[in-house]
Coordinates of N, CA and C and ligand atoms in Angstrom, one line a residue:
X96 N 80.0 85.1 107.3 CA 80.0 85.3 105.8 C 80.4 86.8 105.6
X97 N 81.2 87.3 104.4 CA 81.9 88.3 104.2 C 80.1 89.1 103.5
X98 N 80.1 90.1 103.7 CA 79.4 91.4 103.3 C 79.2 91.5 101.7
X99 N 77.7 91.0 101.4 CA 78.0 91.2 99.6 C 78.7 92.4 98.9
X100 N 79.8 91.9 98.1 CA 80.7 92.6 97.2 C 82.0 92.6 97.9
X101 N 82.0 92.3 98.8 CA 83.2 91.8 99.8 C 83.6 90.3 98.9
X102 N 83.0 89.4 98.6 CA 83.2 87.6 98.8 C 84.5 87.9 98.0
X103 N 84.7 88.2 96.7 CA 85.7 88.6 96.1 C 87.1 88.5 96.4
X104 N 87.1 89.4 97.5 CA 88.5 89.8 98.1 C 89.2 88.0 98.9
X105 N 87.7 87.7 99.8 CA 88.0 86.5 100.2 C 88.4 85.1 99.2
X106 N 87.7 85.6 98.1 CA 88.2 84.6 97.3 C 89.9 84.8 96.5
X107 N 90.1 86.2 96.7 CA 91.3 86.4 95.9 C 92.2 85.8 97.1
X108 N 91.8 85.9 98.1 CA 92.9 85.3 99.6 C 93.1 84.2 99.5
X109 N 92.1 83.2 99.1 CA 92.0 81.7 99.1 C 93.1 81.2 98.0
X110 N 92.8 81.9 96.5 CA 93.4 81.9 95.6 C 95.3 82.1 95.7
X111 N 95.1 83.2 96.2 CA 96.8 83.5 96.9 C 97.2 82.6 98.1
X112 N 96.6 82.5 98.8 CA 97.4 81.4 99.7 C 97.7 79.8 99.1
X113 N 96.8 79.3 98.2 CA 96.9 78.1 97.4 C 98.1 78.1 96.4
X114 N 98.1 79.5 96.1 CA 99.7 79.6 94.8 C 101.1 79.7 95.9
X115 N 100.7 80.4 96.9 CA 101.6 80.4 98.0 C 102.3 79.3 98.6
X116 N 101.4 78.4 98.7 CA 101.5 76.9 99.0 C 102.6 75.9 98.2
X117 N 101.5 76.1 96.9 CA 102.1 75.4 95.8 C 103.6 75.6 95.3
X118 N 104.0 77.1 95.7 CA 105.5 77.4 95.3 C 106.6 77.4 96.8
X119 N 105.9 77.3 98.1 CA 106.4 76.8 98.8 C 105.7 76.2 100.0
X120 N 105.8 74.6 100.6 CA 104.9 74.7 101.2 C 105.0 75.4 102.6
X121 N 106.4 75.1 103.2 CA 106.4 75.9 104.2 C 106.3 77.4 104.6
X122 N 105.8 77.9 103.6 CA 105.7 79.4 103.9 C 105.1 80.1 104.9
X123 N 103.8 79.7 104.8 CA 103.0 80.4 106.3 C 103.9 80.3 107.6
X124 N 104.0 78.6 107.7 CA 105.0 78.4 108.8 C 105.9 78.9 109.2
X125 N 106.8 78.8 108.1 CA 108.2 79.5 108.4 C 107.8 81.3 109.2
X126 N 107.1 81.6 108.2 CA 106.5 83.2 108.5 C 106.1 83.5 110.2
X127 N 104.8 82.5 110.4 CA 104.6 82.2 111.5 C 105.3 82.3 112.7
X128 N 106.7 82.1 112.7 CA 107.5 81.6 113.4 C 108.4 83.2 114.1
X129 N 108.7 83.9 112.5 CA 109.4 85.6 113.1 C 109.2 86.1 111.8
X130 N 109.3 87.3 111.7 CA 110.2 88.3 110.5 C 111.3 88.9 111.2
X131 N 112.0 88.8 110.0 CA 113.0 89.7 109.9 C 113.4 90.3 108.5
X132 N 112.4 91.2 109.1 CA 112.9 92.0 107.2 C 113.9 92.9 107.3
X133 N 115.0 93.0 106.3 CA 115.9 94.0 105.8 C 115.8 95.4 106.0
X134 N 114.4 95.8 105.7 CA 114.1 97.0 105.4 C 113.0 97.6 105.7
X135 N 112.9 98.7 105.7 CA 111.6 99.7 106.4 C 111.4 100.6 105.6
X136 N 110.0 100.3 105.0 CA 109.5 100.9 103.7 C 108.7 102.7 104.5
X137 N 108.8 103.4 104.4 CA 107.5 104.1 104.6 C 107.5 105.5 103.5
X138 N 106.7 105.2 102.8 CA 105.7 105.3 101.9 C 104.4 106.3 102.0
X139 N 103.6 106.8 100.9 CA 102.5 107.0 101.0 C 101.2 105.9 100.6
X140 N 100.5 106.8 101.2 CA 99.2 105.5 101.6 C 98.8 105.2 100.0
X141 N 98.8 106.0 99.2 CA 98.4 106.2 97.7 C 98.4 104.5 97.4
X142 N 96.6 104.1 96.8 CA 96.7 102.8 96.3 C 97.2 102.2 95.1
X143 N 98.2 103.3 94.5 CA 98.8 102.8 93.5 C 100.4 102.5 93.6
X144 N 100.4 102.5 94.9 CA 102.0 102.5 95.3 C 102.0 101.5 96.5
X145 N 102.1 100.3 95.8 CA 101.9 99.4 96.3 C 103.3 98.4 97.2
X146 N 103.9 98.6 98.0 CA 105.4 98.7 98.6 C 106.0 97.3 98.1
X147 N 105.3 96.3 98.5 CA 105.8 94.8 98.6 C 106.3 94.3 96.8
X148 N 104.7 95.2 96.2 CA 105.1 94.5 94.8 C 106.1 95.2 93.9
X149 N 106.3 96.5 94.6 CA 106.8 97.7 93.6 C 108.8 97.4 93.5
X150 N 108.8 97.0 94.8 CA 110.2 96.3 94.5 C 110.2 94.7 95.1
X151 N 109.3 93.5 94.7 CA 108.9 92.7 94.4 C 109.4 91.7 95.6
X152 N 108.9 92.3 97.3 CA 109.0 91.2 97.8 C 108.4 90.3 98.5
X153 N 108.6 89.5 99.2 CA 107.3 88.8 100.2 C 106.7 89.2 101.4
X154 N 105.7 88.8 101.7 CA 105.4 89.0 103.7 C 106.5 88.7 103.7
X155 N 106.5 89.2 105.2 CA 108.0 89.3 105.7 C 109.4 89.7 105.6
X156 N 109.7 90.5 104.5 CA 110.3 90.4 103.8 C 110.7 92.7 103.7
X157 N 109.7 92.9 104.0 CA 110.0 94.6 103.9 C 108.7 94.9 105.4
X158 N 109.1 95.7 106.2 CA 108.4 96.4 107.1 C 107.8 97.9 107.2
X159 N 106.6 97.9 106.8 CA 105.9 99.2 105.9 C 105.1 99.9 106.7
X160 N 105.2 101.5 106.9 CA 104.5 102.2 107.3 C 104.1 103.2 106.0
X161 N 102.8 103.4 106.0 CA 102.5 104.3 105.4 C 101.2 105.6 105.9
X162 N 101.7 106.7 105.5 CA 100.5 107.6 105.4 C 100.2 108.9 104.1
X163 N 99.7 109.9 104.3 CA 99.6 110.5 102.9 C 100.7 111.4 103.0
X164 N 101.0 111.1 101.9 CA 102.6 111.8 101.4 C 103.8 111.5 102.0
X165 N 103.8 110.1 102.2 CA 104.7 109.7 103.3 C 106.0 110.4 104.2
X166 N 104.7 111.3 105.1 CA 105.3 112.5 106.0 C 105.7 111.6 107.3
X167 N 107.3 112.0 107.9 CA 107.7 111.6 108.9 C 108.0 112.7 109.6
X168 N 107.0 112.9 110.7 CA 107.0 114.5 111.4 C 107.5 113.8 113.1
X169 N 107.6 114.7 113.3 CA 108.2 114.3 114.7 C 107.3 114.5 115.8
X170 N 106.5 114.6 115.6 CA 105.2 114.7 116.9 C 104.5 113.0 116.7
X171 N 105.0 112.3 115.4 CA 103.8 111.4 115.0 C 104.3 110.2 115.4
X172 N 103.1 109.7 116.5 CA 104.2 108.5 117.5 C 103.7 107.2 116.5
X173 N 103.0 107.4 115.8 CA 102.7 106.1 114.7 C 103.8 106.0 114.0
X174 N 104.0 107.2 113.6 CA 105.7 106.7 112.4 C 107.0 106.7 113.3
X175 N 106.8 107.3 114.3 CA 108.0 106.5 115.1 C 107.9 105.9 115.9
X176 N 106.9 105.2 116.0 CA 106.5 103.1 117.1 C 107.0 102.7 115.7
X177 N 106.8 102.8 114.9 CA 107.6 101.6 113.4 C 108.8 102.2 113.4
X178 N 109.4 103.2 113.1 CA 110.8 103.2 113.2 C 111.6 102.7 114.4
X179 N 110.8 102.9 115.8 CA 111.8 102.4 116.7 C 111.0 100.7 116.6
X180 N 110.3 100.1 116.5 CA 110.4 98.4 116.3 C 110.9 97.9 115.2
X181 N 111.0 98.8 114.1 CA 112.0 98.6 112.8 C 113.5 98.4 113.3
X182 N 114.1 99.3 113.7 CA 115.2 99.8 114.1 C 115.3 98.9 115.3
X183 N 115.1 99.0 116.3 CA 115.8 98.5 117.5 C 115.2 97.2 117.8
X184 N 114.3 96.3 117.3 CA 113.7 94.7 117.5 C 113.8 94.3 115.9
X185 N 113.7 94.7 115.0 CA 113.7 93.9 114.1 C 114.9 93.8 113.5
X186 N 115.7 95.4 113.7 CA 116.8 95.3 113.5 C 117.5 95.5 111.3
X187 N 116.3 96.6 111.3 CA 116.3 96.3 110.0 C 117.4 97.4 109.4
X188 N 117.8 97.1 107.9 CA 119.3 97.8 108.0 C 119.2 98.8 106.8
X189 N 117.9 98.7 106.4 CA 117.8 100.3 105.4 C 116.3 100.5 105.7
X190 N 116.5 102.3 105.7 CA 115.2 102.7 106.0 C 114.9 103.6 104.1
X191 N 113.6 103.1 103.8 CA 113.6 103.6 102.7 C 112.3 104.4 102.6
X192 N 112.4 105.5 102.6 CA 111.8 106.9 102.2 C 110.9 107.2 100.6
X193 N 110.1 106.5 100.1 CA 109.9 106.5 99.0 C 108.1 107.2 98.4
X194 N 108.6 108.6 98.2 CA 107.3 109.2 97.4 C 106.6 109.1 96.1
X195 N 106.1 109.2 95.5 CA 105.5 109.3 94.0 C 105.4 110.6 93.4
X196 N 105.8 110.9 92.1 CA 105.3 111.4 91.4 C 103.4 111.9 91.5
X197 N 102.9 112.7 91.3 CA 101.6 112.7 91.5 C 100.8 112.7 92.7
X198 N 101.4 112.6 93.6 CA 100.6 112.7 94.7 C 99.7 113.9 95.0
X199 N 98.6 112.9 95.3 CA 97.5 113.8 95.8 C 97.7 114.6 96.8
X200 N 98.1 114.3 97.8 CA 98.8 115.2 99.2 C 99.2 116.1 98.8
X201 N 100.5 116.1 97.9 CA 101.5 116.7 97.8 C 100.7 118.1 96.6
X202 N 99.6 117.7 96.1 CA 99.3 118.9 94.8 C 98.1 119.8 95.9
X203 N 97.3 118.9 96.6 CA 96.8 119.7 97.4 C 97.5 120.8 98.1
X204 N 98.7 120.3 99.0 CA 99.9 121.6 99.7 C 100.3 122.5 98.7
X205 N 100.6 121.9 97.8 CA 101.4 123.2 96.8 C 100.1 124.3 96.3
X206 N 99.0 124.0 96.0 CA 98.1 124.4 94.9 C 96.8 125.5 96.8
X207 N 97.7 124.3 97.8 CA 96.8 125.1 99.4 C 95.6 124.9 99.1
X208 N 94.9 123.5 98.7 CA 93.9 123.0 98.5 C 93.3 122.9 100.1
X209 N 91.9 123.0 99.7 CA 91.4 122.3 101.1 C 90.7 121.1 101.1
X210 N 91.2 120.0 101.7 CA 90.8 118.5 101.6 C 89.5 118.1 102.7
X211 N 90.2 118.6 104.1 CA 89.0 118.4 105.1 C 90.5 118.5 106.7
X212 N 90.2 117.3 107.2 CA 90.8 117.0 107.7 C 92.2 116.7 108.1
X213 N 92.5 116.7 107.0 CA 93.9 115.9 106.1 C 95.0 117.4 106.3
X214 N 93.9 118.4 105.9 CA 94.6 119.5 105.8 C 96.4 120.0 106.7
X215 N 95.9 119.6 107.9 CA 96.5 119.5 109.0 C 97.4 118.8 109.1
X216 N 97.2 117.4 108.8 CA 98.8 116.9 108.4 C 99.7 117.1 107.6
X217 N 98.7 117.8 106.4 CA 99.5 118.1 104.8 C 100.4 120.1 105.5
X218 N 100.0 119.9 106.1 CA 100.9 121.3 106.7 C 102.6 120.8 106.6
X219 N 102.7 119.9 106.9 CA 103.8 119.4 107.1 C 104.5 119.3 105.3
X220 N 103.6 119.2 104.5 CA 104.2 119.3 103.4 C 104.3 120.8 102.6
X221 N 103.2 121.3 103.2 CA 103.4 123.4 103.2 C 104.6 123.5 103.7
X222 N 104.8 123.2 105.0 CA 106.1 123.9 105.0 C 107.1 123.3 104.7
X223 N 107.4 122.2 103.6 CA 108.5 121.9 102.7 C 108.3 122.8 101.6
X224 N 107.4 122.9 100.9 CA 107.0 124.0 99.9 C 107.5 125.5 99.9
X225 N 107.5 125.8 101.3 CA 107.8 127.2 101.6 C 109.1 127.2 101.5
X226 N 109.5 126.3 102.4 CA 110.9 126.4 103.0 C 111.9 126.2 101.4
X227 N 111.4 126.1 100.4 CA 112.0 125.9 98.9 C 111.5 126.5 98.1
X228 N 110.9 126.9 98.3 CA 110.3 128.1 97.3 C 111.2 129.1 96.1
X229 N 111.8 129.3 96.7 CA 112.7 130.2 95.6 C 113.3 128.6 94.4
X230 N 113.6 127.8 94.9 CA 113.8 126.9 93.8 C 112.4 126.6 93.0
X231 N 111.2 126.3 93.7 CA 110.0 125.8 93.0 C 109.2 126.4 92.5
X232 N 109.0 128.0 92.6 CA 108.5 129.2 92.2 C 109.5 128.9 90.8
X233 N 110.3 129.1 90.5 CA 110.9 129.5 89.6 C 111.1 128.4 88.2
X234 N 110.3 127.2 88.6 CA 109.8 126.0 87.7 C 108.8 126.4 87.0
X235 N 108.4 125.4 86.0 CA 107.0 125.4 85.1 C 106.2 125.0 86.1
X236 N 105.1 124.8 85.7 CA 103.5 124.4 87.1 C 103.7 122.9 87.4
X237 N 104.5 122.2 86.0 CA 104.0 120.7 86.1 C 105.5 120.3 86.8
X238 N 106.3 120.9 86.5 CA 107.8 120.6 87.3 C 107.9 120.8 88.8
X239 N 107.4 121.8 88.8 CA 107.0 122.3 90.4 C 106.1 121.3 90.7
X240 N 105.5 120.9 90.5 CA 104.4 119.6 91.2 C 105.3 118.5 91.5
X241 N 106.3 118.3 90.3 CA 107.6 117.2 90.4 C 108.3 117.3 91.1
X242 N 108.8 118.4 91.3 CA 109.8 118.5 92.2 C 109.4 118.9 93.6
X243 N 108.4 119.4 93.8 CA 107.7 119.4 95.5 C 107.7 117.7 95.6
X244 N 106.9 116.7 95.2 CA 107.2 115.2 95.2 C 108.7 115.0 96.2
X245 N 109.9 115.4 95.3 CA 111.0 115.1 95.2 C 111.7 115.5 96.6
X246 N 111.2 116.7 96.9 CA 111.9 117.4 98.1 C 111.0 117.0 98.9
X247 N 110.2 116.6 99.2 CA 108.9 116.5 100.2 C 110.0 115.0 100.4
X248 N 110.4 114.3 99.5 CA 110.9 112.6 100.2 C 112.6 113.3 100.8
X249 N 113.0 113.8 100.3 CA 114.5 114.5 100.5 C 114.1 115.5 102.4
X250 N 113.2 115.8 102.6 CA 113.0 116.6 103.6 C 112.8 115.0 104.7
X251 N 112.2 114.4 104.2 CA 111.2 113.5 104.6 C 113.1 112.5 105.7
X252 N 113.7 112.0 104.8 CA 114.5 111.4 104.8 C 115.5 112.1 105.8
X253 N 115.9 113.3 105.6 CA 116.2 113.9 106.8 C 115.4 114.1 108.1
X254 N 114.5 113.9 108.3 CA 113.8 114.1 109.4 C 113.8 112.7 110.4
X255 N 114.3 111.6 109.6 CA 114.0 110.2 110.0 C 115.5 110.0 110.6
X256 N 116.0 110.8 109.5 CA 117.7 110.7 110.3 C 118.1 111.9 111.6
X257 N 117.0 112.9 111.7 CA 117.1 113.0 113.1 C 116.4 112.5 114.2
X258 N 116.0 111.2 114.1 CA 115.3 110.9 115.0 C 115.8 110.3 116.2
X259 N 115.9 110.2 117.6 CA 116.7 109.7 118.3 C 117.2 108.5 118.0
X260 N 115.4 107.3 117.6 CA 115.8 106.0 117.6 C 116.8 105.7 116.4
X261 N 117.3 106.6 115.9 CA 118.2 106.3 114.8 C 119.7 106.9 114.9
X262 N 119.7 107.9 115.9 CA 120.8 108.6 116.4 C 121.1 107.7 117.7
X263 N 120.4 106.9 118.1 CA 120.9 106.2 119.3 C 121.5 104.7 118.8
X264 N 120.5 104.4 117.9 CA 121.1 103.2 117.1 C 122.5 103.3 116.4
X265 N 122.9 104.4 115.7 CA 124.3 104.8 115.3 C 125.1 105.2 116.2
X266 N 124.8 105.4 117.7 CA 125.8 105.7 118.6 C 126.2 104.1 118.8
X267 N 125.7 103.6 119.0 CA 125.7 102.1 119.4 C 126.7 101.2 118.4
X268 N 126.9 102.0 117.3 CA 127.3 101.0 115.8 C 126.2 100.5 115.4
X269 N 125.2 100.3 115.7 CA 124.2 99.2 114.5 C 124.1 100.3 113.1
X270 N 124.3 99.2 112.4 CA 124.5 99.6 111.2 C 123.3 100.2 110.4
X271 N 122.7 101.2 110.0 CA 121.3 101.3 109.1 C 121.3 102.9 108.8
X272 N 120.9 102.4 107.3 CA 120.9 103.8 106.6 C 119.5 104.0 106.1
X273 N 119.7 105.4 106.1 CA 118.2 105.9 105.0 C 118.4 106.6 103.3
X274 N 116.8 106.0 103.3 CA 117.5 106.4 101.5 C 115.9 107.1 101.0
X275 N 116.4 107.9 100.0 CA 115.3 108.6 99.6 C 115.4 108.2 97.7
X276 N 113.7 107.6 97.6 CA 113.4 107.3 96.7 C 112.1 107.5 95.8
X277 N 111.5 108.2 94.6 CA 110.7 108.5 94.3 C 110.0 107.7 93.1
X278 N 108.8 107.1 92.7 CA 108.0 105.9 92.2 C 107.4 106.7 91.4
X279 N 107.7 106.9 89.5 CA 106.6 107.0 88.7 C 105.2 106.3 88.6
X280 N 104.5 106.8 88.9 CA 103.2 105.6 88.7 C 102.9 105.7 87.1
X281 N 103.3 106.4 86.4 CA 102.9 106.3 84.9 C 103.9 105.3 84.1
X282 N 104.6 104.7 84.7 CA 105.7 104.0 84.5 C 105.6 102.5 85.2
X283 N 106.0 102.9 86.2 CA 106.1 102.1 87.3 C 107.8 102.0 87.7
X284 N 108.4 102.7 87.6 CA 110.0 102.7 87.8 C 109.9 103.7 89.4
X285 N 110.9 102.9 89.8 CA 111.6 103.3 90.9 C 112.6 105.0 90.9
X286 N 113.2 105.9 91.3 CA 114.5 106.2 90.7 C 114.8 106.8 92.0
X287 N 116.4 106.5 92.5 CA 117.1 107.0 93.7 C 117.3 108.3 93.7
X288 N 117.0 109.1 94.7 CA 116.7 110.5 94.4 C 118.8 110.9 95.2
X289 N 119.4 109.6 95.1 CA 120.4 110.2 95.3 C 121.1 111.1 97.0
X290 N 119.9 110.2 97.9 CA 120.1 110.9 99.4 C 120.3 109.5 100.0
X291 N 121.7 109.2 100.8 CA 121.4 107.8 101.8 C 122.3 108.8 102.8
X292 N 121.6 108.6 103.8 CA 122.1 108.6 105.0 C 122.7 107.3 105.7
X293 N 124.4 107.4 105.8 CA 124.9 105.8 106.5 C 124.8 106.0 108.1
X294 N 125.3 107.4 108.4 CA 126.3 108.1 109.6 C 125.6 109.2 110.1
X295 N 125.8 109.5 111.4 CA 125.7 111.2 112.2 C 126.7 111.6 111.2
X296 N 125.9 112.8 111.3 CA 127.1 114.0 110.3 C 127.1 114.0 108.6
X297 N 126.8 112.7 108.7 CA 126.3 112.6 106.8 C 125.0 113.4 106.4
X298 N 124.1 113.5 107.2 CA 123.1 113.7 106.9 C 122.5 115.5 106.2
X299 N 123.4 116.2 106.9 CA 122.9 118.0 106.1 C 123.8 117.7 104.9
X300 N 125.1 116.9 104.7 CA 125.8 117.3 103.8 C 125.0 116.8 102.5
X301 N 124.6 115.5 102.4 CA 123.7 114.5 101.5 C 122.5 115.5 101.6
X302 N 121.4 116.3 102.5 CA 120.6 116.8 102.2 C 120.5 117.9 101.2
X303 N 121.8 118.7 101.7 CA 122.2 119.7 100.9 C 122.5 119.3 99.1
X304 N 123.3 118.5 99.0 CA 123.3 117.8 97.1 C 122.5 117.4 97.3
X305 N 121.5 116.3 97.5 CA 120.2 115.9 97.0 C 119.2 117.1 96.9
X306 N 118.7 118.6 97.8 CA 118.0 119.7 97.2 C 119.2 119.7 95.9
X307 N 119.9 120.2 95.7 CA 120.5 120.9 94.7 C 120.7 120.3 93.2
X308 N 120.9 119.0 93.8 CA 120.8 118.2 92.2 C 119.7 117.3 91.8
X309 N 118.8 117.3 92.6 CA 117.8 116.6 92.1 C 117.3 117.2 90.2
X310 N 117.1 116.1 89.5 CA 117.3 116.0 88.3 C 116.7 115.4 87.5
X311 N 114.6 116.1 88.3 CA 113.7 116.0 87.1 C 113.7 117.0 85.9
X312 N 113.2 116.6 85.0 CA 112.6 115.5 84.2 C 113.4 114.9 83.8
X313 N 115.2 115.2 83.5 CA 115.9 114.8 82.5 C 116.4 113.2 82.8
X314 N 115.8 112.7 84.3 CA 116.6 111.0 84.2 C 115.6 110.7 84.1
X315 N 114.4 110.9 84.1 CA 112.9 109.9 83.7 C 112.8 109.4 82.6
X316 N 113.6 110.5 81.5 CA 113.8 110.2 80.2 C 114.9 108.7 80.0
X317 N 115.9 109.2 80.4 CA 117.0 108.0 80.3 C 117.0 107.1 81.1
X318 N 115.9 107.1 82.0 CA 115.4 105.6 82.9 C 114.6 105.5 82.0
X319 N 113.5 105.3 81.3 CA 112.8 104.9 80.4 C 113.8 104.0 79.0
X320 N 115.1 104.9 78.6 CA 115.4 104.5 77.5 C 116.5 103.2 78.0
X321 N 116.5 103.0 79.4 CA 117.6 102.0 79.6 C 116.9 100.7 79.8
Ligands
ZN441 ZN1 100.7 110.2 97.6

């Protein structure tokens, strides 16, 4: 028996696998059998950035890592065991880089908060901060929180495209790009921050326009009004 104040969650499972059922029966099974999802979500852990529902798809269906401030550092054999079983077994054909607006991580690094523990990984988002500084220093306080968000996924995205298992995969021809994408949670809107990496070689030049033209607040406004 599940832990009082737990039964809940078990009941919400029972509930979801019965609608699951109902709109297809073969689902579990089919599932059961492989994934092959398209894509490789990694994201921040943040419980309001929820990957599957936010661009609305099923188990199986998107391959998700996340952690806080969805930092892809190169010492971190957790986020690259998912990019290389993404990449070279599942075979998935976009890698998508997707931060939020408001992140906790990200206000702690900028603001050089001390969290505990965390601190230490959020280094990794200090020094996107530094390394931009003369662009972010020169913002209002609440822009500069926005646009650290912004470059923290734009840094993030290049770092995944120097990764061997993705540089060895493109030697090869397998096809698979990365893309940098940032989630209002006050909204709920997606918006392409305008960085895909297809190719070696594509990658400083897309880095370079994505820092440069990234273009908050003025398209949050005209994604809202469309
Ligand atoms: Zn976050």
């Amino acid at each position: 028996m599940p832990v009082d104040g737990l039964n809940h969650l078990f009941e919400n499972n029972r509930r979801w696998v019965a609608q699951m059922n109902a709109r297809d029966p073969g689902f579990f099974q089919r599932l059961s059998r492989q994934q092959t999802p398209n894509y490789l979500w990694i994201g921040c852990a943040d419980s309001r950035v929820p990957a599957n529902e936010i661009v609305g798809l099923l188990p199986g269906e998107l391959f998700v890592h996340r952690n806080v401030s969805n930092v892809v550092a190169p010492e971190d054999w957790n986020c690259l065991s998912v990019i290389q079983f993404g990449v070279d077994v599942l075979k998935v054909r976009h890698i998508i880089v997707c931060g939020h607006f408001g992140c906790g991580g990200v206000q702690a690094a900028l603001e050089d908060r001390k969290l505990g523990l965390s601190d230490k990984w959020l280094q990794h988002v200090r020094d996107v901060r530094d390394k931009h500084w003369d662009q972010l220093g020169a913002l209002e306080k609440s822009d500069r929180f926005n646009r650290l968000c912004e470059l923290n996924v734009v840094e993030q995205v290049f770092n995944v495209a120097q990764t061997s298992v993705v540089r060895d995969a493109w030697s090869r021809q397998q096809e698979v790009s990365i893309h940098g994408w940032i989630y209002a949670i006050e909204n709920g809107l997606l918006r392409d921050l305008r960085i895909s990496v297809t190719r070696p070689g594509e990658a400083s030049q897309q880095y370079q326009s994505a820092v440069k033209n990234l273009a908050f607040p003025k398209e949050d406004v005209s994604v809202e009004n469309t």
